[in-house]
Each structure stands twice: as structure tokens, then as C-alpha cells.
Short mmCIF file of C-alpha atoms and ligand atoms in Angstrom, two decimals:
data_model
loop_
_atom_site.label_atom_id
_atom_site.label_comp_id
_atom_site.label_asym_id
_atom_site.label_seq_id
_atom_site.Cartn_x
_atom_site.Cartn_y
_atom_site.Cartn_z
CA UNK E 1 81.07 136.18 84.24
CA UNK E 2 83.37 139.04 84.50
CA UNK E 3 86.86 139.93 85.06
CA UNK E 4 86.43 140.65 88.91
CA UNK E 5 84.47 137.24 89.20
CA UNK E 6 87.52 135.34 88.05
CA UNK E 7 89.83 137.44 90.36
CA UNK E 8 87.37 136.34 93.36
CA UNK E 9 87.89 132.77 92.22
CA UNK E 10 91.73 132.57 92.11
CA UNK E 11 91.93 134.65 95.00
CA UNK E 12 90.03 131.72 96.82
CA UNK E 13 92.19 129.05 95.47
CA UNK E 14 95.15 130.67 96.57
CA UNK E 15 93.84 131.51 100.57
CA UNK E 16 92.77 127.43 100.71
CA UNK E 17 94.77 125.35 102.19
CA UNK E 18 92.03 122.27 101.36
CA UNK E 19 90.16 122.28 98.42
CA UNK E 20 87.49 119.64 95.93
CA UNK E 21 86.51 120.12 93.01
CA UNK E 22 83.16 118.26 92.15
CA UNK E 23 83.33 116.96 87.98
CA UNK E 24 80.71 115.86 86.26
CA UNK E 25 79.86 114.98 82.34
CA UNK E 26 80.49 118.79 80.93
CA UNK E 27 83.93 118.84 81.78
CA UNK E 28 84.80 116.45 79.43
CA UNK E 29 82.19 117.70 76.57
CA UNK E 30 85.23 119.69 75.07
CA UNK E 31 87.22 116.84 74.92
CA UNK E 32 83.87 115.41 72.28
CA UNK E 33 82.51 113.05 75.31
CA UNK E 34 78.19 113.89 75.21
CA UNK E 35 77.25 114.79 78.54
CA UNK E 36 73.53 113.13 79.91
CA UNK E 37 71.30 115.94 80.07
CA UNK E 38 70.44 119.15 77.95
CA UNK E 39 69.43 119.24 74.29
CA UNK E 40 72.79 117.11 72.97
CA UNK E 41 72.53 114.81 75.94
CA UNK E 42 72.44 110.71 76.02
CA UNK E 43 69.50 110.76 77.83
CA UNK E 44 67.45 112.83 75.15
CA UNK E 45 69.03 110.26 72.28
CA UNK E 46 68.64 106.82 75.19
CA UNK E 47 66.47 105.68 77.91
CA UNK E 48 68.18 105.62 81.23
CA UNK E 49 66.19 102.69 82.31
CA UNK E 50 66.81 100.63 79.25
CA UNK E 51 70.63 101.27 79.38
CA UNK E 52 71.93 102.61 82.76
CA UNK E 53 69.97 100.30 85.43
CA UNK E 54 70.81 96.86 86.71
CA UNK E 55 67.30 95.82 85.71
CA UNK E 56 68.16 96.59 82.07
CA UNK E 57 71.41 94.58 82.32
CA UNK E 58 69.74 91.31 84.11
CA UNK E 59 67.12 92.11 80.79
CA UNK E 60 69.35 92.03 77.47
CA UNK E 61 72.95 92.24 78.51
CA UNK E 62 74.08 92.37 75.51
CA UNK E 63 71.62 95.66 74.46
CA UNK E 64 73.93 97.23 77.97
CA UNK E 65 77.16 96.12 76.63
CA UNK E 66 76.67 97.06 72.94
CA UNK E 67 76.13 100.32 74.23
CA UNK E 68 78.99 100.56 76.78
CA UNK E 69 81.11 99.09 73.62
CA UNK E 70 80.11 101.96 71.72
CA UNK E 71 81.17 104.62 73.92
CA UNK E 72 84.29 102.68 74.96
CA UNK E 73 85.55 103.23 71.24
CA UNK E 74 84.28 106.63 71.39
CA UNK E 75 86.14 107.23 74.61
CA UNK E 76 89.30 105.90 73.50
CA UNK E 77 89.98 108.09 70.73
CA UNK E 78 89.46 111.59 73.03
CA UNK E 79 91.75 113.28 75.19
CA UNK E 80 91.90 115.28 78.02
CA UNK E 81 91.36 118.95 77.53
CA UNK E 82 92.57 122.47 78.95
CA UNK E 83 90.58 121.79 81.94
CA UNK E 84 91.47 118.53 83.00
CA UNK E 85 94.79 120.12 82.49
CA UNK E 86 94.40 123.12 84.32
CA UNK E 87 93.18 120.94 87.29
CA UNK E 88 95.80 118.57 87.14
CA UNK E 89 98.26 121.46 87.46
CA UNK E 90 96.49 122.45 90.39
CA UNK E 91 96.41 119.39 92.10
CA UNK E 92 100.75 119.69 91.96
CA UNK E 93 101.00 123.56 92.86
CA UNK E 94 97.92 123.91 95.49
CA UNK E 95 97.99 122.53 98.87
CA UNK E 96 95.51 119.98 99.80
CA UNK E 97 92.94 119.40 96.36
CA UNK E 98 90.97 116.21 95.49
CA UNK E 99 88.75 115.83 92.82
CA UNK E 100 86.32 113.92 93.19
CA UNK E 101 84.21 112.96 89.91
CA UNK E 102 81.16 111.36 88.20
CA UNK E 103 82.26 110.54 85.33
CA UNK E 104 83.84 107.28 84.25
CA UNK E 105 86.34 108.25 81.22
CA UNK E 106 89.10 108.33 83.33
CA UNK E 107 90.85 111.98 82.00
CA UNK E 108 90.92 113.41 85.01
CA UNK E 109 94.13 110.74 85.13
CA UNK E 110 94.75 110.83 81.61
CA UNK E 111 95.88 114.53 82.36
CA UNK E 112 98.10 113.99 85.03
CA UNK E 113 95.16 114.16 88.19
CA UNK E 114 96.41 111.48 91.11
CA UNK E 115 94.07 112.12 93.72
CA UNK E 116 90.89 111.75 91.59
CA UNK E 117 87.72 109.86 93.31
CA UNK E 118 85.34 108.09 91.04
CA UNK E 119 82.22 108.17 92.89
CA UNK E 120 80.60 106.02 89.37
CA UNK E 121 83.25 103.90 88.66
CA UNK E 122 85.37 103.95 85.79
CA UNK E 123 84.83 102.66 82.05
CA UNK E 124 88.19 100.91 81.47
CA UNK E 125 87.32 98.55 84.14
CA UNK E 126 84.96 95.35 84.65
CA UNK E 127 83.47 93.68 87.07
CA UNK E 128 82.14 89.48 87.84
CA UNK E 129 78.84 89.85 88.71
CA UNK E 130 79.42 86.11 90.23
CA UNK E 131 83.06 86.58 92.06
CA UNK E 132 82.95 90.54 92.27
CA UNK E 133 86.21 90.93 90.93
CA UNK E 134 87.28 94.23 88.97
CA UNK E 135 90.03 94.01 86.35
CA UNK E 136 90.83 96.52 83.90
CA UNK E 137 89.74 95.91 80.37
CA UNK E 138 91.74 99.05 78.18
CA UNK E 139 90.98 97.72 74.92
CA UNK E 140 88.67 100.19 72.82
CA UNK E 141 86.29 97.22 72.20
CA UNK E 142 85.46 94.05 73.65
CA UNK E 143 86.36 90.68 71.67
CA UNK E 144 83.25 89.11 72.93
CA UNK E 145 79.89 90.97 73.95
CA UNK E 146 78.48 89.96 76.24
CA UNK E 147 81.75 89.47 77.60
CA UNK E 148 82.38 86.90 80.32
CA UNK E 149 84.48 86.50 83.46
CA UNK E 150 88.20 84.07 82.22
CA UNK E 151 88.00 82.41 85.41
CA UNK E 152 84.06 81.47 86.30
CA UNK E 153 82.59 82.26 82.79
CA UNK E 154 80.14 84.38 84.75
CA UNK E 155 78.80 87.43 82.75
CA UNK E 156 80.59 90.98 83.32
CA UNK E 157 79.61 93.81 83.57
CA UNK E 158 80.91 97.41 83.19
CA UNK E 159 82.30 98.41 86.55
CA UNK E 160 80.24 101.64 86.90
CA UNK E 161 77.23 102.81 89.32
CA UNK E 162 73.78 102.60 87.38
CA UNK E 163 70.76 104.14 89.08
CA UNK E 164 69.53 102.53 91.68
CA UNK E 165 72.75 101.45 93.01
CA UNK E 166 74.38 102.29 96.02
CA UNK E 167 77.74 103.76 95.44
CA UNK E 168 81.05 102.23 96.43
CA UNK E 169 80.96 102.33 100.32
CA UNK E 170 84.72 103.32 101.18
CA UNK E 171 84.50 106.00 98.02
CA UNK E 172 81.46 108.02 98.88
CA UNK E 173 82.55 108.04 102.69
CA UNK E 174 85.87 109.24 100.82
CA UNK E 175 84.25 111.90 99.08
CA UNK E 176 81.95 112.92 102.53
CA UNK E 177 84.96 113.35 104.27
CA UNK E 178 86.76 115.59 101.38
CA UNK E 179 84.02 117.67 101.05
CA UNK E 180 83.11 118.45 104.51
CA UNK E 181 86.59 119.46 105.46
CA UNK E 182 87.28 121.53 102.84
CA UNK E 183 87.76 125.43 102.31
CA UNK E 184 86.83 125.76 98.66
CA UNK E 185 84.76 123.31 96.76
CA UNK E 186 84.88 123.80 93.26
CA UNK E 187 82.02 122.33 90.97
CA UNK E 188 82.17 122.13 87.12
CA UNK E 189 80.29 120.54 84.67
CA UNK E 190 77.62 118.62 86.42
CA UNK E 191 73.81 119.38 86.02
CA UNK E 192 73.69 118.85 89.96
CA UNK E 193 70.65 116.51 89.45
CA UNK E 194 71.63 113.23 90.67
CA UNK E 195 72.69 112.13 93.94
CA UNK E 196 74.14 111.36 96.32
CA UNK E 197 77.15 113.39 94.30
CA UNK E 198 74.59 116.59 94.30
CA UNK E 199 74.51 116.30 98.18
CA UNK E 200 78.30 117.05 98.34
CA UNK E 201 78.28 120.57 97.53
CA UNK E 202 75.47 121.10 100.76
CA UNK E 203 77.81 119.49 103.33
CA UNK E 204 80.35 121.81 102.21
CA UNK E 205 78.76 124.90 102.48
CA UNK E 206 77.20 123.33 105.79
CA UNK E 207 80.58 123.28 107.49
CA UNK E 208 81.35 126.72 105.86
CA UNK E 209 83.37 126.17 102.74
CA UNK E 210 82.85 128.43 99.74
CA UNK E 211 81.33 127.07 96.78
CA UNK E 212 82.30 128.00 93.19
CA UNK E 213 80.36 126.94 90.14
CA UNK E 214 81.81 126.40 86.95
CA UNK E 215 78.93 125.72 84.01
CA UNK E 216 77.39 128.11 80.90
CA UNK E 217 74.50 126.76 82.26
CA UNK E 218 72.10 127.60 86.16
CA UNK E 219 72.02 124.84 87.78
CA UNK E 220 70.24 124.23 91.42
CA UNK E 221 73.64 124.83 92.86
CA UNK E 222 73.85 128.06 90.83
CA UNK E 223 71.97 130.53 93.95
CA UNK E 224 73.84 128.55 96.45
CA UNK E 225 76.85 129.43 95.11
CA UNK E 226 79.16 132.26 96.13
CA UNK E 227 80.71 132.46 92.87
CA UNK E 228 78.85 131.53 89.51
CA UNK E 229 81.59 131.33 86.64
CA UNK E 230 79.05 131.15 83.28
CA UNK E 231 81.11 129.68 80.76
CA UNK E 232 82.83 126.62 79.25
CA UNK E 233 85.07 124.80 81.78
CA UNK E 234 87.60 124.91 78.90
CA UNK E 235 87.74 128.82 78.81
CA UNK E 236 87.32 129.35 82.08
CA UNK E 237 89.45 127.33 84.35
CA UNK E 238 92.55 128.27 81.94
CA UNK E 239 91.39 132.33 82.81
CA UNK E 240 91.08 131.30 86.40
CA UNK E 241 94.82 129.53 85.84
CA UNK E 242 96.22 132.54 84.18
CA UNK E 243 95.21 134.93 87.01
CA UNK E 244 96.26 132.13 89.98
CA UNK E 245 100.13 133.06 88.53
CA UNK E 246 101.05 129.60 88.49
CA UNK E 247 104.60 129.60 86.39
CA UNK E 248 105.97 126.43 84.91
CA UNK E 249 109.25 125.57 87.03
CA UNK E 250 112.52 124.50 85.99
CA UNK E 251 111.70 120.46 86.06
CA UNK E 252 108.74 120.69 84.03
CA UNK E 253 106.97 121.14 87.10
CA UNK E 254 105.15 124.01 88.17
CA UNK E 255 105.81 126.48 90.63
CA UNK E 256 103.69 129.75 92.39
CA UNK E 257 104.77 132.99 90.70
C1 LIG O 301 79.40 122.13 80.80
C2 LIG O 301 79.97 122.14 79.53
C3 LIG O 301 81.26 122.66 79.43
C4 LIG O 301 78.02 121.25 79.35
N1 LIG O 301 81.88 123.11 80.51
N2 LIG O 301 80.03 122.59 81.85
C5 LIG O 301 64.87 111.38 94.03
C6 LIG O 301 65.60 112.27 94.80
C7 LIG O 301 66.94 112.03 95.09
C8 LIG O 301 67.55 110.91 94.61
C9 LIG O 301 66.84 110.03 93.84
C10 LIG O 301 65.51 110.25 93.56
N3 LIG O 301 65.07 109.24 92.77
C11 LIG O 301 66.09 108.41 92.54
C12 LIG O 301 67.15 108.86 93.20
C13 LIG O 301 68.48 108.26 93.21
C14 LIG O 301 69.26 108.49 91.93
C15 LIG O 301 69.15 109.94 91.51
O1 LIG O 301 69.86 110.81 91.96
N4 LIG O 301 68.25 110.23 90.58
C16 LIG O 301 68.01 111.61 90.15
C17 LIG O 301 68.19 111.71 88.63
C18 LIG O 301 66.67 112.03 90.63
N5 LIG O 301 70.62 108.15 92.30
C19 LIG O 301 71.04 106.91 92.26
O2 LIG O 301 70.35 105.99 91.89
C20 LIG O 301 72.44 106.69 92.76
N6 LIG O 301 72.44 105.66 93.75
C21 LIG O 301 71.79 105.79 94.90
O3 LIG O 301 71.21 106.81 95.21
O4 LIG O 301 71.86 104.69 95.70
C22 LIG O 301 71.10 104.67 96.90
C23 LIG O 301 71.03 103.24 97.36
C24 LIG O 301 71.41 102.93 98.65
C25 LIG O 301 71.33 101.62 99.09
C26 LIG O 301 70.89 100.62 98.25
C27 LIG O 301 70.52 100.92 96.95
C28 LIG O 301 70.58 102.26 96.51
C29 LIG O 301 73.34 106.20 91.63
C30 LIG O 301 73.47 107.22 90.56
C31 LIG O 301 74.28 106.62 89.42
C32 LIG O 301 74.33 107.58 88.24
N7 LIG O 301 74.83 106.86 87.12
C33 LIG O 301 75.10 107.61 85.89
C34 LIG O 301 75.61 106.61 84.86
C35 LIG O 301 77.04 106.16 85.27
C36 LIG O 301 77.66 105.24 84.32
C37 LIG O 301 77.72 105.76 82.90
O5 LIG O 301 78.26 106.83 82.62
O6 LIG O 301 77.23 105.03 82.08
O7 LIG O 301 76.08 108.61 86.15
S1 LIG O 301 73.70 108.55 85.31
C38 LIG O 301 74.63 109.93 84.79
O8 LIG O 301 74.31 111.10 85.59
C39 LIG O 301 76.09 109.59 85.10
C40 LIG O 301 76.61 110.90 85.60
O9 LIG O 301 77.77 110.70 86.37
C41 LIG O 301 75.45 111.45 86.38
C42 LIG O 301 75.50 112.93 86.59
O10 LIG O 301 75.44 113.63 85.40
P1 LIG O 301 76.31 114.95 85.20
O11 LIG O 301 77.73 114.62 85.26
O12 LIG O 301 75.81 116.00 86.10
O13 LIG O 301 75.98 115.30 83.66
P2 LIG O 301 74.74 116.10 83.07
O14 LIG O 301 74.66 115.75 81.65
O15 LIG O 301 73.52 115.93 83.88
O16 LIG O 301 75.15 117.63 83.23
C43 LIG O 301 76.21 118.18 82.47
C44 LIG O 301 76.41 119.61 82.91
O17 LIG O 301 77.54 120.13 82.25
C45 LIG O 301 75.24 120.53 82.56
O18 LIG O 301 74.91 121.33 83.69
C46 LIG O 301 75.79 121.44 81.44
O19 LIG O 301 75.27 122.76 81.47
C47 LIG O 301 77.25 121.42 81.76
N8 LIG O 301 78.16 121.64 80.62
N9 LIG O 301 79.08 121.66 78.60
C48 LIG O 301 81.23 123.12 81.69
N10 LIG O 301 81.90 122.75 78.19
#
């Protein structure tokens, strides 16, 4: 990544008038959240299909929730970091941008994001699996695990999309519709391995946006893209920031310098 590489990117941001960004589990590794892949990953430490499937959950619920518990606590102590911030910023100072993430932690609004879509659900929320109702659940760790639904003493569940699931219906046709309108999609922190959230970058360049990749790391996205930022999404978004001129205002708002 180079000086003139980060010039390209703000220079894209500011010419697009509608713009996603695509998150995914490295964008919150700075914040001391392990992403899923790659050496430090949960899937080199945890099997997917023991943990992350509905199979798994119908197995030993309690295995699925002790684990959820676990990162629940470890969740609740972390915060958002420069990049959720930088993005948030964004989202007040640039016309038209959505981000639309995979993860489930929930800093995207923890740093001020509004228009965030969770294509896997979110964490700090559960779900019946008898009545299908979703309430939040905040606290770092559950009283009971398994827990259990107040009203039909059904078993809950984490409110989250494990393999093999579809995704939210009304979400994913959200996150369709974002992505193949916009001008600039913007994708950090995702390995770009599991769909259908690694199909949104393709229907973006298919109706001719221009696609930016945030990630130290090559991903398949990486030769698709027409920008490839190599780096931490924690340096780099704040270098992108700095050269987008993007002033605080007077109301502790921003404004465009
Ligand atoms: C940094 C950084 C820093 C590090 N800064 N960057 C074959 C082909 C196509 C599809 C399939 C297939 N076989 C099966 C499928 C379907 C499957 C899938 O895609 N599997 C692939 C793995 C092959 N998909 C599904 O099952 C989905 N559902 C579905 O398809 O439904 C269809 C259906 C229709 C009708 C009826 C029934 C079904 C559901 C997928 C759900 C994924 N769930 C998880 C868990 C969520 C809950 C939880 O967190 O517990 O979602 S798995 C996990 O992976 C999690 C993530 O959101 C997701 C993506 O991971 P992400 O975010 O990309 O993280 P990593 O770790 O992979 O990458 C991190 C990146 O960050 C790396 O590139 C690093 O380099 C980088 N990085 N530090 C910037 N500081």
C-alpha cells in the first residue's frame, strides 16, 4: 500500500454519492475480538460443526451456549476501535453509506454506525426456538445456560446465522439491494470465504461499482479489486480519513473541509 493508493481511495469516497462497506471478523481484531480463520483464528482453536451449526445446538446445547457465554464476556469488555470510528464518521459526513456486516459484536453501533446491516445476527440478542421471538439479552453472561424462553420455557438460542442456515430474508434482500446500487463498495476485514456475504462484492462490480479492499492479508476478492489497501483496518481507514479532509464541526459533528 502506498501513499497514491490511499489518495485513489479517498478520492473515490468523495466522487460517491452511494457507498457499502462489507465488515467482517478483522475489523474488530484490534478491538481484541479473534477473527475465524488464519493462524489465531476460532476455527483453528474450535470445530465449526461442533459449535456454529444448528445440528450441534439440537446435540448439546449447553456445549453451544457455554461457548457463546464465553465470548459474550469476552465481547463485553472490548470496544470499538479507530475503524469502527472512522466509519461511523463517514456514515454522518458522506452521502448515501451502509454498512453492512458479518459480524455479531455489535461495534459497528457501539461507535456511533446507524445504518449497519447484520447479515449474521447479533450476539446481544436471543431467540425462542419454539415462539421465534428475539429479545435482547445485554448481560455479559447468562444466569442460566442453557437458558430458556420466560414465557414458554422453550430453549433459546443465540440469535445469530450458523452454517447451514439461510440468512434473514428481508436483511440479505437489504444488503442485495445496497450493494447493487452502489458506487463504491468498500470491504474490510473479511476472509471473503463464506457466503452468501462473499457474493456481495460480485453484484457490485457487476453493475459497475468500484471495489476497494481493506485487509494485510490476499483474499479471493484481492485481483478483483480495483484498489487493494494491505494493512490493518485500524491504520488504514484513519490514513484514508486523514486524506478524505473530513474536519470536526462546531456541534461535535463533522463537517467536509
Ligand atoms: C484483518 C485484520 C485487521 C485480520 N484489519 N483485516 C460451498 C460454496 C458456497 C457456499 C457454501 C458451500 N458449502 C457451504 C456453503 C454455505 C456456507 C458457506 O459459505 N460456507 C463456506 C465456508 C464454504 N454458508 C452458509 O451456510 C450460510 N447460509 C447459507 O448459505 O444458507 C443457504 C440456505 C438457504 C436456504 C435454506 C438453508 C440454507 C450461513 C453462513 C453463516 C456463517 N456463520 C458464522 C458464525 C456466525 C455466528 C458467530 O459469530 O458465532 O459467521 S461463520 C463465521 O464466518 C462468521 C463470520 O461472520 C463468517 C465470515 O468470516 P469473516 O468475517 O470473513 O472472518 P475470517 O476470520 O474468515 O476473516 C478475517 C479476515 O480479516 C482475514 O482475511 C484477515 O486477513 C483479516 N484481518 N486482522 C483488517 N486488523
Amino acid at each position: 500500500m502506498n501513499d497514491t493508493d490511499i489518495s485513489a481511495a479517498a478520492a473515490l469516497l468523495r466522487g460517491s454519492m452511494k457507498t457499502v462497506v462489507l465488515t467482517g471478523a478483522g475489523i474488530s481484531a484490534e478491538s481484541g475480538i479473534p477473527t475465524f480463520r488464519g493462524e489465531d483464528g476460532l476455527w483453528n482453536r474450535f470445530r465449526a460443526e461442533d459449535l456454529a451449526t444448528l445440528e450441534a445446538f439440537r446435540e448439546d446445547a449447553a456445549l453451544v451456549w457455554g461457548w457463546y457465554d464465553w465470548r459474550r464476556g469476552l465481547m463485553s469488555k472490548v470496544e470499538a476501535n479507530p475503524a469502527h470510528k472512522v466509519l461511523a464518521l463517514w456514515e454522518r459526513r458522506l452521502p448515501g453509506l451502509s454498512i453492512v456486516t458479518q459480524n455479531i459484536d455489535g461495534l459497528h453501533q457501539k461507535a456511533g454506525s446507524k445504518s449497519v446491516v447484520e447479515l449474521h445476527g447479533n450476539i446481544w440478542r436471543v431467540r425462542c426456538t419454539k415462539e421465534r421471538t428475539v429479545s435482547a439479552n445485554t448481560e455479559p453472561h447468562l444466569e442460566e445456560i442453557p437458558p430458556r424462553c420466560p414465557s414458554c420455557g422453550a430453549l433459546l438460542r443465540p440469535d445469530v446465522v450458523w452454517f447451514g442456515e439461510p440468512l434473514e430474508r428481508a436483511v440479505l434482500e437489504e444488503a442485495v439491494r445496497l450493494s447493487a446500487t452502489c458506487e463504491v463498495m468498500v470491504v474490510v476485514g473479511t476472509s471473503a470465504l463464506v457466503h452468501p456475504a462473499a457474493s456481495l462484492p460480485m453484484a457490485a462490480l457487476e453493475r459497475g461499482a468500484r471495489l476497494i479492499e481493506i485487509n494485510p492479508d490476499s483474499t479471493p476478492l484481492t485481483r478483483l479489486a480495483h484498489l487493494s489497501l494491505r494493512g490493518k483496518a485500524g491504520a488504514v481507514l484513519p490514513l484514508v480519513q486523514d486524506r478524505l479532509g473530513i474536519g470536526p464541526g462546531e456541534d461535535g459533528q463533522r463537517s467536509r473541509t
